[in-house]
Amino acid sequence: MAETVQIPSLDASQSIPAYVARPAGTAKAAVIVIPEIFGVNPGIRAKCDGWAARGFLAVAPDIFWRFAPGVELDPDMPEQLQQAFGYFQQYDPTDGVYDIEAAIHWIRRSEGVARVGCAGYCLGGWLAYMVAARTDIDASVGYYGVMIDQMLNESNAIAKPLRLH
């Protein structure tokens, strides 16, 4: 079962929209699927649905909710690709870490799933690295993450498994 939910921000003053795919039975663990610069588009929802089919609670937060809520872009459309690059320029990755941390808390407290990992793609891969360094997430995986080389000074804070591809 999949739905869009509202996750309370860390200070509970706002809500973060997120796509949630639930497994048929009790979740083995949870995976936060951190999108690329194209938003929670059909590809990200398919990744969530795939995790749910394998028995995991999968949550994809809308990383652009502060200035472009609900955006879904197609990387194969040149004008949408340029729009995505513009969103990337506006994006504050520290806010992204706060949003993912809020999702971690929501999953553990509201959904009752203790183990939470993340898988991030491109911008999401960068965020997966930052989340590994700045939160208590149980494991992080980043795929083709950008700008990680500029944050290697934070690597000493990583205490849980991190894998970068």
Tab-separated table of C-alpha atoms in Angstrom:
chain	number	residue	atom	x	y	z
A	1	MET	CA	0.000	0.000	0.000
A	2	ALA	CA	1.332	3.441	-0.904
A	3	GLU	CA	0.207	6.902	0.135
A	4	THR	CA	1.403	10.442	0.616
A	5	VAL	CA	1.766	11.448	4.255
A	6	GLN	CA	2.753	14.588	6.142
A	7	ILE	CA	5.758	14.168	8.430
A	8	PRO	CA	6.185	16.773	11.184
A	9	SER	CA	9.330	18.863	10.809
A	10	LEU	CA	11.883	18.619	13.625
A	11	ASP	CA	10.407	21.616	15.419
A	12	ALA	CA	6.852	20.414	14.577
A	13	SER	CA	5.995	23.806	13.060
A	14	GLN	CA	5.535	22.491	9.501
A	15	SER	CA	4.879	19.264	7.626
A	16	ILE	CA	7.083	17.519	5.089
A	17	PRO	CA	5.194	15.668	2.354
A	18	ALA	CA	6.480	12.158	1.747
A	19	TYR	CA	5.581	9.176	-0.405
A	20	VAL	CA	5.288	6.071	1.765
A	21	ALA	CA	5.147	2.493	0.491
A	22	ARG	CA	4.272	-0.104	3.112
A	23	PRO	CA	5.065	-3.804	3.039
A	24	ALA	CA	2.290	-6.402	3.154
A	25	GLY	CA	3.291	-7.506	6.677
A	26	THR	CA	5.443	-6.174	9.463
A	27	ALA	CA	8.338	-4.131	8.164
A	28	LYS	CA	11.811	-5.674	8.492
A	29	ALA	CA	13.235	-2.152	8.704
A	30	ALA	CA	12.739	1.176	6.950
A	31	VAL	CA	14.508	2.792	4.004
A	32	ILE	CA	14.370	6.509	3.380
A	33	VAL	CA	14.687	6.945	-0.377
A	34	ILE	CA	16.299	10.323	-0.993
A	35	PRO	CA	15.484	11.638	-4.470
A	36	GLU	CA	17.654	13.139	-7.149
A	37	ILE	CA	17.017	16.705	-8.259
A	38	PHE	CA	13.858	15.572	-10.064
A	39	GLY	CA	11.642	15.237	-6.976
A	40	VAL	CA	9.500	12.305	-5.933
A	41	ASN	CA	8.845	11.288	-9.517
A	42	PRO	CA	7.688	7.924	-10.904
A	43	GLY	CA	11.232	6.500	-10.717
A	44	ILE	CA	11.579	7.308	-7.000
A	45	ARG	CA	8.092	5.971	-6.249
A	46	ALA	CA	9.003	2.752	-8.097
A	47	LYS	CA	12.113	2.408	-5.919
A	48	CYS	CA	9.932	2.799	-2.818
A	49	ASP	CA	7.424	0.273	-4.111
A	50	GLY	CA	10.275	-2.169	-4.766
A	51	TRP	CA	11.565	-1.814	-1.201
A	52	ALA	CA	8.050	-2.367	0.151
A	53	ALA	CA	7.691	-5.517	-1.975
A	54	ARG	CA	10.844	-6.797	-0.242
A	55	GLY	CA	9.332	-6.209	3.212
A	56	PHE	CA	10.618	-2.722	4.050
A	57	LEU	CA	8.781	0.469	4.916
A	58	ALA	CA	9.961	2.929	2.255
A	59	VAL	CA	9.684	6.693	2.664
A	60	ALA	CA	10.616	9.305	0.039
A	61	PRO	CA	10.474	12.838	1.455
A	62	ASP	CA	9.718	15.734	-0.882
A	63	ILE	CA	13.107	17.433	-0.633
A	64	PHE	CA	11.950	20.590	-2.441
A	65	TRP	CA	8.787	21.118	-0.378
A	66	ARG	CA	9.929	24.509	0.931
A	67	PHE	CA	9.958	26.206	-2.502
A	68	ALA	CA	8.552	23.739	-5.080
A	69	PRO	CA	6.220	21.330	-3.282
A	70	GLY	CA	5.127	18.284	-5.232
A	71	VAL	CA	7.490	18.851	-8.133
A	72	GLU	CA	8.010	15.817	-10.383
A	73	LEU	CA	10.463	16.320	-13.204
A	74	ASP	CA	11.516	14.120	-16.109
A	75	PRO	CA	15.303	14.106	-16.632
A	76	ASP	CA	14.795	13.239	-20.306
A	77	MET	CA	13.000	16.530	-20.994
A	78	PRO	CA	15.622	19.295	-21.522
A	79	GLU	CA	13.491	22.090	-20.065
A	80	GLN	CA	12.698	20.004	-16.975
A	81	LEU	CA	16.367	19.110	-16.565
A	82	GLN	CA	17.208	22.828	-16.535
A	83	GLN	CA	14.415	23.434	-14.033
A	84	ALA	CA	15.910	20.716	-11.813
A	85	PHE	CA	19.342	22.364	-11.961
A	86	GLY	CA	17.694	25.603	-10.838
A	87	TYR	CA	16.098	23.840	-7.869
A	88	PHE	CA	19.470	22.357	-6.967
A	89	GLN	CA	20.941	25.871	-6.853
A	90	GLN	CA	18.172	26.987	-4.455
A	91	TYR	CA	18.395	23.929	-2.230
A	92	ASP	CA	19.917	24.074	1.251
A	93	PRO	CA	21.317	20.609	2.039
A	94	THR	CA	21.359	21.358	5.773
A	95	ASP	CA	17.566	21.726	5.603
A	96	GLY	CA	17.553	18.395	3.769
A	97	VAL	CA	19.402	16.723	6.639
A	98	TYR	CA	16.862	18.172	9.090
A	99	ASP	CA	14.027	16.823	6.938
A	100	ILE	CA	15.572	13.364	6.776
A	101	GLU	CA	16.183	13.431	10.525
A	102	ALA	CA	12.498	14.306	10.974
A	103	ALA	CA	11.633	11.291	8.805
A	104	ILE	CA	13.883	9.074	10.948
A	105	HIS	CA	12.056	10.217	14.100
A	106	TRP	CA	8.635	9.782	12.463
A	107	ILE	CA	9.476	6.264	11.300
A	108	ARG	CA	10.735	5.196	14.722
A	109	ARG	CA	8.038	6.899	16.797
A	110	SER	CA	4.910	6.889	14.654
A	111	GLU	CA	5.517	3.818	12.516
A	112	GLY	CA	7.241	1.743	15.211
A	113	VAL	CA	10.148	0.692	12.997
A	114	ALA	CA	13.390	0.815	14.983
A	115	ARG	CA	15.969	0.249	12.240
A	116	VAL	CA	16.160	2.993	9.633
A	117	GLY	CA	18.546	3.302	6.711
A	118	CYS	CA	18.637	5.466	3.629
A	119	ALA	CA	19.461	5.184	-0.040
A	120	GLY	CA	20.103	8.418	-1.900
A	121	TYR	CA	20.680	9.224	-5.548
A	122	CYS	CA	22.829	12.119	-6.880
A	123	LEU	CA	21.759	15.021	-4.634
A	124	GLY	CA	20.265	12.286	-2.452
A	125	GLY	CA	23.643	10.497	-2.416
A	126	TRP	CA	25.216	13.668	-1.056
A	127	LEU	CA	22.475	13.849	1.565
A	128	ALA	CA	23.042	10.176	2.459
A	129	TYR	CA	26.652	11.057	3.297
A	130	MET	CA	25.578	14.097	5.329
A	131	VAL	CA	22.925	12.086	7.178
A	132	ALA	CA	25.536	9.425	8.038
A	133	ALA	CA	27.735	12.139	9.535
A	134	ARG	CA	25.051	14.186	11.285
A	135	THR	CA	22.295	11.839	12.506
A	136	ASP	CA	21.839	8.496	14.211
A	137	ILE	CA	20.615	6.693	11.069
A	138	ASP	CA	21.486	2.988	11.167
A	139	ALA	CA	23.024	2.758	7.675
A	140	SER	CA	23.392	4.966	4.607
A	141	VAL	CA	24.002	4.259	0.948
A	142	GLY	CA	24.709	6.897	-1.667
A	143	TYR	CA	24.608	6.401	-5.419
A	144	TYR	CA	26.537	8.828	-7.640
A	145	GLY	CA	26.490	11.431	-4.860
A	146	VAL	CA	27.670	14.899	-5.743
A	147	MET	CA	29.971	17.214	-3.783
A	148	ILE	CA	30.916	14.637	-1.136
A	149	ASP	CA	34.577	15.443	-1.754
A	150	GLN	CA	33.897	18.889	-0.282
A	151	MET	CA	32.665	17.383	3.004
A	152	LEU	CA	35.301	14.794	3.821
A	153	ASN	CA	36.134	16.738	6.983
A	154	GLU	CA	32.866	15.374	8.441
A	155	SER	CA	33.836	11.726	7.914
A	156	ASN	CA	35.151	11.379	11.467
A	157	ALA	CA	31.568	11.736	12.753
A	158	ILE	CA	30.315	8.716	10.805
A	159	ALA	CA	29.643	5.953	13.328
A	160	LYS	CA	27.329	3.615	11.388
A	161	PRO	CA	27.765	1.841	8.050
A	162	LEU	CA	28.063	4.034	4.964
A	163	ARG	CA	28.524	2.777	1.426
A	164	LEU	CA	29.075	5.064	-1.534
A	165	HIS	CA	28.724	3.982	-5.141
